mmCIF file of C-alpha atoms in Angstrom:
data_model
loop_
_atom_site.group_PDB
_atom_site.id
_atom_site.type_symbol
_atom_site.label_atom_id
_atom_site.label_comp_id
_atom_site.label_asym_id
_atom_site.label_seq_id
_atom_site.Cartn_x
_atom_site.Cartn_y
_atom_site.Cartn_z
ATOM 1 C CA MET A 2 28.040 -69.935 -26.686
ATOM 2 C CA GLU A 3 30.674 -67.365 -26.378
ATOM 3 C CA LEU A 4 32.103 -66.220 -23.029
ATOM 4 C CA GLY A 5 31.091 -62.607 -23.458
ATOM 5 C CA VAL A 6 27.457 -63.509 -24.490
ATOM 6 C CA ARG A 7 27.297 -65.901 -21.333
ATOM 7 C CA VAL A 8 28.475 -63.072 -19.021
ATOM 8 C CA VAL A 9 25.929 -60.780 -20.321
ATOM 9 C CA GLN A 10 23.199 -63.317 -20.235
ATOM 10 C CA GLY A 11 24.075 -64.091 -16.697
ATOM 11 C CA ILE A 12 24.236 -60.441 -15.625
ATOM 12 C CA ALA A 13 20.646 -59.997 -17.197
ATOM 13 C CA TYR A 14 19.726 -62.881 -14.827
ATOM 14 C CA LEU A 15 21.295 -61.191 -11.803
ATOM 15 C CA VAL A 16 19.737 -57.975 -12.643
ATOM 16 C CA GLY A 17 16.364 -59.355 -13.093
ATOM 17 C CA LEU A 18 16.466 -61.178 -9.623
ATOM 18 C CA GLN A 19 17.555 -57.864 -8.220
ATOM 19 C CA PHE A 20 14.666 -56.117 -9.712
ATOM 20 C CA ALA A 21 12.310 -58.950 -8.389
ATOM 21 C CA GLY A 22 13.848 -58.482 -4.968
ATOM 22 C CA GLU A 23 13.694 -54.660 -4.952
ATOM 23 C CA PHE A 24 10.075 -55.113 -5.957
ATOM 24 C CA VAL A 25 9.121 -57.538 -3.340
ATOM 25 C CA SER A 26 10.948 -55.609 -0.624
ATOM 26 C CA ARG A 27 9.093 -52.162 -1.346
ATOM 27 C CA GLN A 28 5.773 -53.683 -2.406
ATOM 28 C CA PHE A 29 5.573 -55.438 0.964
ATOM 29 C CA HIS A 30 7.494 -53.035 3.081
ATOM 30 C CA LEU A 31 9.952 -55.760 4.219
ATOM 31 C CA PRO A 32 12.926 -54.741 6.222
ATOM 32 C CA LEU A 33 15.166 -57.130 4.262
ATOM 33 C CA PRO A 34 17.148 -55.172 1.373
ATOM 34 C CA GLY A 35 16.111 -55.841 -2.085
ATOM 35 C CA ASN A 36 19.305 -57.219 -3.068
ATOM 36 C CA VAL A 37 19.263 -59.627 -0.266
ATOM 37 C CA ILE A 38 15.985 -60.849 -1.351
ATOM 38 C CA GLY A 39 17.360 -61.267 -4.780
ATOM 39 C CA LEU A 40 20.105 -63.394 -3.544
ATOM 40 C CA LEU A 41 17.663 -65.604 -1.635
ATOM 41 C CA PHE A 42 15.695 -65.838 -4.964
ATOM 42 C CA LEU A 43 18.747 -66.929 -6.701
ATOM 43 C CA VAL A 44 19.522 -69.713 -4.210
ATOM 44 C CA LEU A 45 15.874 -70.878 -4.465
ATOM 45 C CA ALA A 46 15.979 -70.774 -8.307
ATOM 46 C CA LEU A 47 19.232 -72.851 -8.430
ATOM 47 C CA SER A 48 18.018 -75.315 -6.029
ATOM 48 C CA ALA A 49 14.725 -75.803 -7.684
ATOM 49 C CA GLY A 50 16.527 -76.130 -11.134
ATOM 50 C CA TRP A 51 14.664 -73.028 -12.651
ATOM 51 C CA ILE A 52 18.111 -71.506 -13.412
ATOM 52 C CA ARG A 53 21.036 -73.757 -14.240
ATOM 53 C CA LEU A 54 24.319 -72.950 -12.366
ATOM 54 C CA GLU A 55 26.226 -72.766 -15.899
ATOM 55 C CA ALA A 56 24.043 -70.030 -16.932
ATOM 56 C CA ILE A 57 25.093 -67.561 -14.247
ATOM 57 C CA GLU A 58 28.327 -68.907 -13.012
ATOM 58 C CA GLU A 59 30.733 -66.923 -15.109
ATOM 59 C CA ALA A 60 28.826 -63.491 -14.563
ATOM 60 C CA ALA A 61 28.515 -64.237 -10.743
ATOM 61 C CA ASP A 62 32.254 -65.119 -10.442
ATOM 62 C CA LEU A 63 33.353 -61.938 -12.376
ATOM 63 C CA LEU A 64 31.107 -59.805 -10.292
ATOM 64 C CA THR A 65 31.939 -61.418 -6.831
ATOM 65 C CA SER A 66 35.678 -61.160 -7.389
ATOM 66 C CA ASN A 67 35.478 -57.462 -8.335
ATOM 67 C CA LEU A 68 33.477 -56.319 -5.265
ATOM 68 C CA MET A 69 36.303 -54.064 -4.159
ATOM 69 C CA LEU A 70 36.194 -52.081 -7.248
ATOM 70 C CA MET A 71 32.291 -51.400 -6.897
ATOM 71 C CA LEU A 72 32.888 -50.239 -3.212
ATOM 72 C CA ILE A 73 35.675 -47.653 -4.138
ATOM 73 C CA PRO A 74 33.146 -44.909 -5.252
ATOM 74 C CA LEU A 75 31.036 -45.416 -1.872
ATOM 75 C CA SER A 76 34.389 -45.076 0.124
ATOM 76 C CA VAL A 77 35.237 -41.922 -1.698
ATOM 77 C CA GLY A 78 31.780 -40.567 -0.585
ATOM 78 C CA ILE A 79 33.328 -40.376 2.859
ATOM 79 C CA ILE A 80 34.408 -36.909 2.077
ATOM 80 C CA ALA A 81 30.745 -35.853 2.171
ATOM 81 C CA VAL A 82 30.304 -36.982 5.693
ATOM 82 C CA MET A 83 33.951 -35.862 6.759
ATOM 83 C CA GLU A 84 32.640 -33.620 9.515
ATOM 84 C CA LEU A 85 30.712 -36.300 11.149
ATOM 85 C CA VAL A 86 33.629 -38.943 10.771
ATOM 86 C CA LYS A 87 36.084 -36.540 12.428
ATOM 87 C CA LYS A 88 33.805 -35.749 15.109
ATOM 88 C CA GLU A 89 33.128 -39.367 15.981
ATOM 89 C CA ALA A 90 36.114 -41.067 14.902
ATOM 90 C CA LEU A 91 36.573 -42.734 18.390
ATOM 91 C CA SER A 92 33.271 -44.289 18.568
ATOM 92 C CA ILE A 93 33.556 -45.357 14.979
ATOM 93 C CA ILE A 94 36.803 -47.137 15.356
ATOM 94 C CA ALA A 95 36.348 -48.441 18.953
ATOM 95 C CA SER A 96 33.021 -50.034 18.298
ATOM 96 C CA THR A 97 34.289 -51.732 15.096
ATOM 97 C CA VAL A 98 37.466 -52.978 16.623
ATOM 98 C CA LEU A 99 35.874 -54.260 19.877
ATOM 99 C CA SER A 100 32.753 -55.462 18.240
ATOM 100 C CA THR A 101 34.776 -57.485 15.737
ATOM 101 C CA PHE A 102 36.823 -59.351 18.423
ATOM 102 C CA LEU A 103 33.664 -60.084 20.456
ATOM 103 C CA VAL A 104 31.796 -61.521 17.453
ATOM 104 C CA MET A 105 34.741 -63.751 16.853
ATOM 105 C CA VAL A 106 35.125 -65.085 20.378
ATOM 106 C CA VAL A 107 31.389 -65.739 20.832
ATOM 107 C CA THR A 108 30.810 -67.344 17.490
ATOM 108 C CA GLY A 109 33.761 -69.612 18.000
ATOM 109 C CA LYS A 110 32.632 -70.576 21.646
ATOM 110 C CA VAL A 111 29.029 -71.074 20.528
ATOM 111 C CA VAL A 112 30.113 -73.383 17.396
ATOM 112 C CA ASP A 113 32.533 -75.305 19.730
ATOM 113 C CA TRP A 114 29.994 -75.882 22.314
ATOM 114 C CA VAL A 115 27.204 -76.862 19.852
ATOM 115 C CA ALA A 116 29.567 -79.118 17.887
ATOM 116 C CA GLY A 117 31.123 -80.505 20.989
ATOM 117 C CA LYS A 118 27.682 -81.762 22.248
ATOM 118 C CA GLY A 119 27.013 -83.558 18.971
ATOM 119 C CA GLU A 120 30.364 -85.310 18.248
ATOM 120 C CA GLU A 121 33.429 -85.021 20.337
ATOM 121 C CA ASP A 122 35.678 -86.292 17.611
ATOM 122 C CA ALA A 123 34.905 -83.312 15.573
ATOM 123 C CA ARG A 124 37.638 -81.382 17.371
ATOM 124 C CA GLY A 125 40.645 -81.196 15.162
ATOM 125 C CA ASN A 126 44.132 -80.569 16.341
ATOM 126 C CA MET B 14 39.690 -30.739 -19.369
ATOM 127 C CA GLN B 15 36.924 -29.308 -17.199
ATOM 128 C CA GLU B 16 34.531 -30.760 -19.757
ATOM 129 C CA VAL B 17 35.729 -34.263 -19.496
ATOM 130 C CA ILE B 18 35.632 -34.113 -15.653
ATOM 131 C CA ASN B 19 32.183 -33.240 -15.744
ATOM 132 C CA THR B 20 31.227 -36.513 -17.717
ATOM 133 C CA PRO B 21 30.765 -39.968 -16.324
ATOM 134 C CA VAL B 22 33.992 -41.058 -18.114
ATOM 135 C CA PHE B 23 36.045 -39.240 -15.400
ATOM 136 C CA GLY B 24 34.829 -41.059 -12.457
ATOM 137 C CA VAL B 25 34.673 -44.504 -14.228
ATOM 138 C CA ALA B 26 38.291 -43.937 -15.539
ATOM 139 C CA ILE B 27 39.940 -42.898 -12.216
ATOM 140 C CA THR B 28 38.070 -45.679 -10.433
ATOM 141 C CA ILE B 29 39.298 -48.444 -12.563
ATOM 142 C CA VAL B 30 42.786 -47.029 -12.628
ATOM 143 C CA GLY B 31 42.933 -46.450 -8.798
ATOM 144 C CA TYR B 32 41.771 -50.014 -8.253
ATOM 145 C CA THR B 33 44.179 -51.702 -10.636
ATOM 146 C CA LEU B 34 47.149 -49.453 -9.369
ATOM 147 C CA ALA B 35 46.131 -50.166 -5.653
ATOM 148 C CA LYS B 36 45.836 -53.989 -6.455
ATOM 149 C CA GLU B 37 49.017 -54.143 -8.143
ATOM 150 C CA LEU B 38 50.730 -52.199 -5.277
ATOM 151 C CA TYR B 39 49.365 -54.476 -2.675
ATOM 152 C CA ARG B 40 50.562 -57.431 -4.560
ATOM 153 C CA ARG B 41 54.003 -56.349 -4.438
ATOM 154 C CA ILE B 42 53.907 -54.986 -0.883
ATOM 155 C CA PRO B 43 51.091 -56.832 1.153
ATOM 156 C CA LEU B 44 51.123 -54.503 4.058
ATOM 157 C CA PHE B 45 47.787 -54.027 5.539
ATOM 158 C CA LEU B 46 47.891 -50.146 5.228
ATOM 159 C CA PHE B 47 48.312 -50.880 1.451
ATOM 160 C CA ASN B 48 45.123 -52.617 1.278
ATOM 161 C CA PRO B 49 43.346 -51.492 -1.923
ATOM 162 C CA LEU B 50 39.946 -50.940 -0.088
ATOM 163 C CA LEU B 51 41.662 -48.251 1.846
ATOM 164 C CA LEU B 52 44.493 -47.230 -0.664
ATOM 165 C CA ALA B 53 42.361 -46.770 -3.766
ATOM 166 C CA PRO B 54 39.706 -44.349 -2.126
ATOM 167 C CA ALA B 55 42.469 -42.401 -0.325
ATOM 168 C CA GLY B 56 44.199 -41.962 -3.622
ATOM 169 C CA ILE B 57 41.049 -40.855 -5.517
ATOM 170 C CA ILE B 58 40.319 -38.367 -2.523
ATOM 171 C CA LEU B 59 43.697 -36.842 -2.897
ATOM 172 C CA LEU B 60 43.391 -36.630 -6.587
ATOM 173 C CA LEU B 61 39.919 -34.817 -6.164
ATOM 174 C CA TRP B 62 41.150 -32.514 -3.516
ATOM 175 C CA ALA B 63 44.327 -31.551 -5.468
ATOM 176 C CA SER B 64 42.380 -30.850 -8.498
ATOM 177 C CA ARG B 65 39.514 -29.144 -6.690
ATOM 178 C CA THR B 66 37.036 -31.589 -8.395
ATOM 179 C CA PRO B 67 33.640 -31.403 -6.743
ATOM 180 C CA LEU B 68 32.484 -34.954 -5.553
ATOM 181 C CA GLU B 69 29.274 -34.636 -7.615
ATOM 182 C CA ALA B 70 31.538 -34.709 -10.737
ATOM 183 C CA TYR B 71 33.189 -37.812 -9.667
ATOM 184 C CA ASN B 72 29.944 -39.452 -8.598
ATOM 185 C CA GLN B 73 28.592 -39.142 -12.268
ATOM 186 C CA GLY B 74 30.942 -42.113 -13.018
ATOM 187 C CA GLY B 75 31.348 -43.471 -9.538
ATOM 188 C CA GLN B 76 27.458 -44.322 -9.569
ATOM 189 C CA ILE B 77 27.730 -46.371 -12.560
ATOM 190 C CA ILE B 78 30.420 -48.518 -11.001
ATOM 191 C CA SER B 79 28.837 -48.850 -7.509
ATOM 192 C CA TYR B 80 25.478 -49.723 -9.164
ATOM 193 C CA PHE B 81 26.927 -53.123 -9.906
ATOM 194 C CA LEU B 82 26.962 -53.895 -6.158
ATOM 195 C CA GLY B 83 23.347 -54.757 -6.432
ATOM 196 C CA PRO B 84 23.564 -57.697 -8.863
ATOM 197 C CA ALA B 85 26.886 -58.489 -7.185
ATOM 198 C CA THR B 86 25.010 -59.102 -3.986
ATOM 199 C CA VAL B 87 22.517 -61.251 -5.874
ATOM 200 C CA ALA B 88 25.570 -63.189 -7.412
ATOM 201 C CA LEU B 89 26.451 -64.210 -3.775
ATOM 202 C CA GLY B 90 23.773 -66.702 -4.123
ATOM 203 C CA VAL B 91 26.126 -68.851 -6.122
ATOM 204 C CA PRO B 92 28.754 -69.451 -3.510
ATOM 205 C CA LEU B 93 26.025 -70.007 -0.925
ATOM 206 C CA PHE B 94 24.480 -72.496 -3.373
ATOM 207 C CA ARG B 95 27.735 -74.264 -3.802
ATOM 208 C CA GLN B 96 28.283 -74.455 -0.111
ATOM 209 C CA LEU B 97 24.815 -75.656 0.785
ATOM 210 C CA PRO B 98 25.915 -79.556 1.105
ATOM 211 C CA LEU B 99 28.700 -78.501 3.322
ATOM 212 C CA ILE B 100 26.546 -76.498 5.581
ATOM 213 C CA ARG B 101 23.839 -79.067 5.550
ATOM 214 C CA ARG B 102 26.243 -81.494 7.235
ATOM 215 C CA GLN B 103 26.728 -79.429 10.277
ATOM 216 C CA TRP B 104 23.932 -77.095 10.142
ATOM 217 C CA ARG B 105 23.357 -77.127 13.900
ATOM 218 C CA PRO B 106 26.624 -75.621 15.269
ATOM 219 C CA ILE B 107 27.068 -73.444 12.057
ATOM 220 C CA LEU B 108 23.595 -71.837 12.348
ATOM 221 C CA ALA B 109 23.906 -71.483 16.215
ATOM 222 C CA GLY B 110 27.318 -69.806 15.787
ATOM 223 C CA ILE B 111 26.302 -67.472 13.098
ATOM 224 C CA THR B 112 23.029 -66.279 14.896
ATOM 225 C CA ALA B 113 24.840 -65.746 17.809
ATOM 226 C CA GLY B 114 27.572 -63.908 16.159
ATOM 227 C CA SER B 115 25.250 -61.848 14.158
ATOM 228 C CA VAL B 116 23.181 -60.704 17.249
ATOM 229 C CA VAL B 117 26.360 -59.895 19.168
ATOM 230 C CA GLY B 118 27.926 -58.023 16.081
ATOM 231 C CA VAL B 119 24.870 -55.566 15.827
ATOM 232 C CA VAL B 120 24.253 -55.200 19.528
ATOM 233 C CA SER B 121 27.834 -54.620 20.474
ATOM 234 C CA ALA B 122 28.692 -52.225 17.669
ATOM 235 C CA VAL B 123 25.542 -50.201 18.349
ATOM 236 C CA LEU B 124 25.887 -50.153 22.131
ATOM 237 C CA ILE B 125 29.638 -49.418 22.173
ATOM 238 C CA ALA B 126 29.179 -46.664 19.637
ATOM 239 C CA ARG B 127 26.381 -45.205 21.685
ATOM 240 C CA VAL B 128 28.275 -45.234 24.963
ATOM 241 C CA LEU B 129 30.774 -43.317 23.338
ATOM 242 C CA GLY B 130 28.427 -40.651 22.266
ATOM 243 C CA ALA B 131 27.818 -41.417 18.443
ATOM 244 C CA SER B 132 24.987 -39.897 16.690
ATOM 245 C CA THR B 133 22.052 -41.960 15.312
ATOM 246 C CA VAL B 134 23.406 -41.704 11.811
ATOM 247 C CA THR B 135 26.656 -43.452 12.983
ATOM 248 C CA LEU B 136 24.885 -46.078 14.985
ATOM 249 C CA LEU B 137 22.928 -47.030 11.876
ATOM 250 C CA SER B 138 26.003 -47.040 9.727
ATOM 251 C CA VAL B 139 28.080 -49.480 12.014
ATOM 252 C CA ALA B 140 25.346 -51.789 12.796
ATOM 253 C CA ALA B 141 25.897 -54.099 9.796
ATOM 254 C CA LYS B 142 29.781 -53.907 9.906
ATOM 255 C CA SER B 143 30.404 -57.715 10.204
ATOM 256 C CA THR B 144 28.532 -58.503 6.964
ATOM 257 C CA THR B 145 30.190 -58.583 3.640
ATOM 258 C CA ALA B 146 30.241 -55.101 2.106
ATOM 259 C CA PRO B 147 27.319 -55.274 -0.539
ATOM 260 C CA ILE B 148 24.969 -56.737 2.008
ATOM 261 C CA ALA B 149 26.022 -54.199 4.557
ATOM 262 C CA VAL B 150 25.629 -51.314 2.148
ATOM 263 C CA GLY B 151 22.171 -52.673 1.448
ATOM 264 C CA ILE B 152 21.169 -52.914 5.063
ATOM 265 C CA THR B 153 22.537 -49.516 5.705
ATOM 266 C CA GLU B 154 20.651 -48.025 3.005
ATOM 267 C CA LYS B 155 17.468 -49.508 4.179
ATOM 268 C CA LEU B 156 18.181 -48.130 7.746
ATOM 269 C CA GLY B 157 19.059 -44.630 6.563
ATOM 270 C CA GLY B 158 22.667 -44.513 7.513
ATOM 271 C CA ALA B 159 25.688 -43.319 5.894
ATOM 272 C CA THR B 160 26.909 -45.895 3.277
ATOM 273 C CA ALA B 161 30.477 -44.285 3.071
ATOM 274 C CA ILE B 162 30.933 -44.904 6.871
ATOM 275 C CA THR B 163 29.654 -48.597 6.410
ATOM 276 C CA ALA B 164 32.084 -49.081 3.400
ATOM 277 C CA PHE B 165 34.918 -47.859 5.857
ATOM 278 C CA VAL B 166 34.011 -50.000 8.885
ATOM 279 C CA VAL B 167 33.562 -53.089 6.791
ATOM 280 C CA ALA B 168 36.985 -52.592 5.345
ATOM 281 C CA VAL B 169 38.498 -52.140 8.878
ATOM 282 C CA THR B 170 36.520 -55.122 10.012
ATOM 283 C CA GLY B 171 37.877 -57.377 7.279
ATOM 284 C CA ILE B 172 41.440 -56.125 7.804
ATOM 285 C CA LEU B 173 41.145 -56.911 11.644
ATOM 286 C CA GLY B 174 39.965 -60.369 11.018
ATOM 287 C CA GLY B 175 42.473 -61.132 8.301
ATOM 288 C CA THR B 176 45.451 -59.868 10.607
ATOM 289 C CA LEU B 177 44.591 -60.775 14.112
ATOM 290 C CA GLY B 178 41.613 -63.385 13.612
ATOM 291 C CA PRO B 179 43.661 -66.425 14.460
ATOM 292 C CA GLU B 180 45.559 -64.854 17.331
ATOM 293 C CA VAL B 181 42.349 -63.845 18.804
ATOM 294 C CA LEU B 182 40.794 -67.457 18.627
ATOM 295 C CA ARG B 183 43.938 -68.901 20.054
ATOM 296 C CA LEU B 184 43.820 -66.422 23.113
ATOM 297 C CA ALA B 185 40.162 -67.480 23.455
ATOM 298 C CA ARG B 186 41.214 -71.278 23.232
ATOM 299 C CA VAL B 187 38.754 -71.858 20.228
ATOM 300 C CA LYS B 188 40.277 -74.921 18.779
ATOM 301 C CA ASN B 189 37.552 -76.898 16.797
ATOM 302 C CA ARG B 190 38.522 -76.284 13.121
ATOM 303 C CA VAL B 191 34.782 -75.615 12.164
ATOM 304 C CA ALA B 192 34.351 -73.337 14.811
ATOM 305 C CA ARG B 193 37.589 -71.263 13.881
ATOM 306 C CA GLY B 194 36.371 -70.943 10.299
ATOM 307 C CA ILE B 195 32.846 -70.036 11.288
ATOM 308 C CA SER B 196 34.045 -67.473 13.770
ATOM 309 C CA ILE B 197 36.231 -65.578 11.294
ATOM 310 C CA GLY B 198 33.894 -65.682 8.485
ATOM 311 C CA THR B 199 31.122 -64.412 10.680
ATOM 312 C CA ALA B 200 33.223 -61.559 12.364
ATOM 313 C CA SER B 201 34.936 -60.495 9.314
ATOM 314 C CA HIS B 202 33.605 -61.515 6.027
ATOM 315 C CA ALA B 203 36.055 -62.044 3.094
ATOM 316 C CA GLY B 204 38.865 -60.094 4.674
ATOM 317 C CA GLY B 205 39.156 -62.745 7.487
ATOM 318 C CA THR B 206 38.404 -65.555 5.150
ATOM 319 C CA SER B 207 41.516 -64.719 3.136
ATOM 320 C CA ARG B 208 43.578 -65.700 6.070
ATOM 321 C CA ALA B 209 41.335 -68.496 7.159
ATOM 322 C CA VAL B 210 42.156 -70.415 4.031
ATOM 323 C CA GLN B 211 45.849 -70.451 5.147
ATOM 324 C CA LEU B 212 44.865 -72.008 8.345
ATOM 325 C CA GLY B 213 43.492 -74.947 6.535
ATOM 326 C CA GLU B 214 40.838 -76.346 4.197
ATOM 327 C CA VAL B 215 38.061 -76.732 6.733
ATOM 328 C CA GLU B 216 38.758 -73.336 8.270
ATOM 329 C CA GLY B 217 38.720 -71.715 4.871
ATOM 330 C CA SER B 218 35.594 -73.298 3.511
ATOM 331 C CA MET B 219 33.750 -72.689 6.719
ATOM 332 C CA SER B 220 34.693 -69.153 6.838
ATOM 333 C CA GLY B 221 33.516 -68.763 3.249
ATOM 334 C CA ALA B 222 30.114 -70.409 3.849
ATOM 335 C CA ALA B 223 29.634 -68.123 6.854
ATOM 336 C CA ILE B 224 30.104 -64.843 4.733
ATOM 337 C CA VAL B 225 26.905 -65.048 2.996
ATOM 338 C CA LEU B 226 24.882 -66.714 5.735
ATOM 339 C CA THR B 227 25.985 -63.958 8.363
ATOM 340 C CA GLY B 228 24.877 -61.426 5.840
ATOM 341 C CA THR B 229 21.415 -62.816 5.366
ATOM 342 C CA VAL B 230 21.027 -63.489 9.055
ATOM 343 C CA THR B 231 22.087 -60.023 10.082
ATOM 344 C CA ALA B 232 19.731 -58.375 7.313
ATOM 345 C CA LEU B 233 16.988 -60.458 8.842
ATOM 346 C CA ILE B 234 17.515 -59.600 12.568
ATOM 347 C CA ILE B 235 18.696 -55.868 12.363
ATOM 348 C CA PRO B 236 15.262 -54.354 11.990
ATOM 349 C CA LEU B 237 14.083 -56.478 15.166
ATOM 350 C CA LEU B 238 17.246 -55.545 17.201
ATOM 351 C CA LEU B 239 16.993 -51.963 16.271
ATOM 352 C CA TRP B 240 13.334 -51.627 17.024
ATOM 353 C CA VAL B 241 14.099 -53.140 20.615
ATOM 354 C CA PHE B 242 16.565 -50.150 21.287
#
């Protein structure tokens, strides 16, 4: 099969799974976003062999390597909430920066601690 | 000209051109301020402002492009599936770290913003900032926050992890390679992973594995945590 045909077919699978995820999310009033449910469906379908990796690999790689492109229109939308952003710039930036460093330190320490309990020799350099 | 601006072609075209130009510029001058995630939107905003084009006109095309974030999020199941054997080998520390990191990420971002007097919309928009952008946008939509703020803070988070991640871990004396990789990926998704890859193969693959797991775990725990507040 040609690359183009495979990519379109792969995207069809992904859109179908997204639809299934949205449906389940709304139908059962789940707090989980539909696209994340779709992601879990995909992992399940691949693990169970219902979908072959080759059938969607190229489409998936194409989409995930261009995420930045798809985010641009959302970021441009910041002009619609500019007043809010200007007024709360300090809290937005400060919470983002501090929280990022906190997550890093806590995650690192927890993994270090749990891994260290299991096997001491896992400690590299 | 005005007629073309009022069709979806306009938004689609300037987004793709802006993306391509910003990526090319960043490839030549890899300064963090030139990150395409900041530079491309900034350029487009300037263009809209200079040409007095309303956001609605741009969005006709912009929406078409950002629609693909949905299937792209589903597509993140592919890297997660590929990394399953790696995750399975050390699932205890990985899962413990990612769960702890996800909780701390949501709680600390919301608390700090609240202490500094942020409105509810802002709190809901920064809550998912450590997750990968497509998942973060899905979470914010579900919570009722502003996805534009989320896109911005997620980009800043990635840039922070990519520039200062290894230094922060050195200061915190986190030496285990698995721990360093998971830590960078959990805190700063793909932005941090681009740097973790340079630290070594273990760090890179662990950081990559943490991206989708963190997004999924955060999506699961956020409703619980926000309900508590």
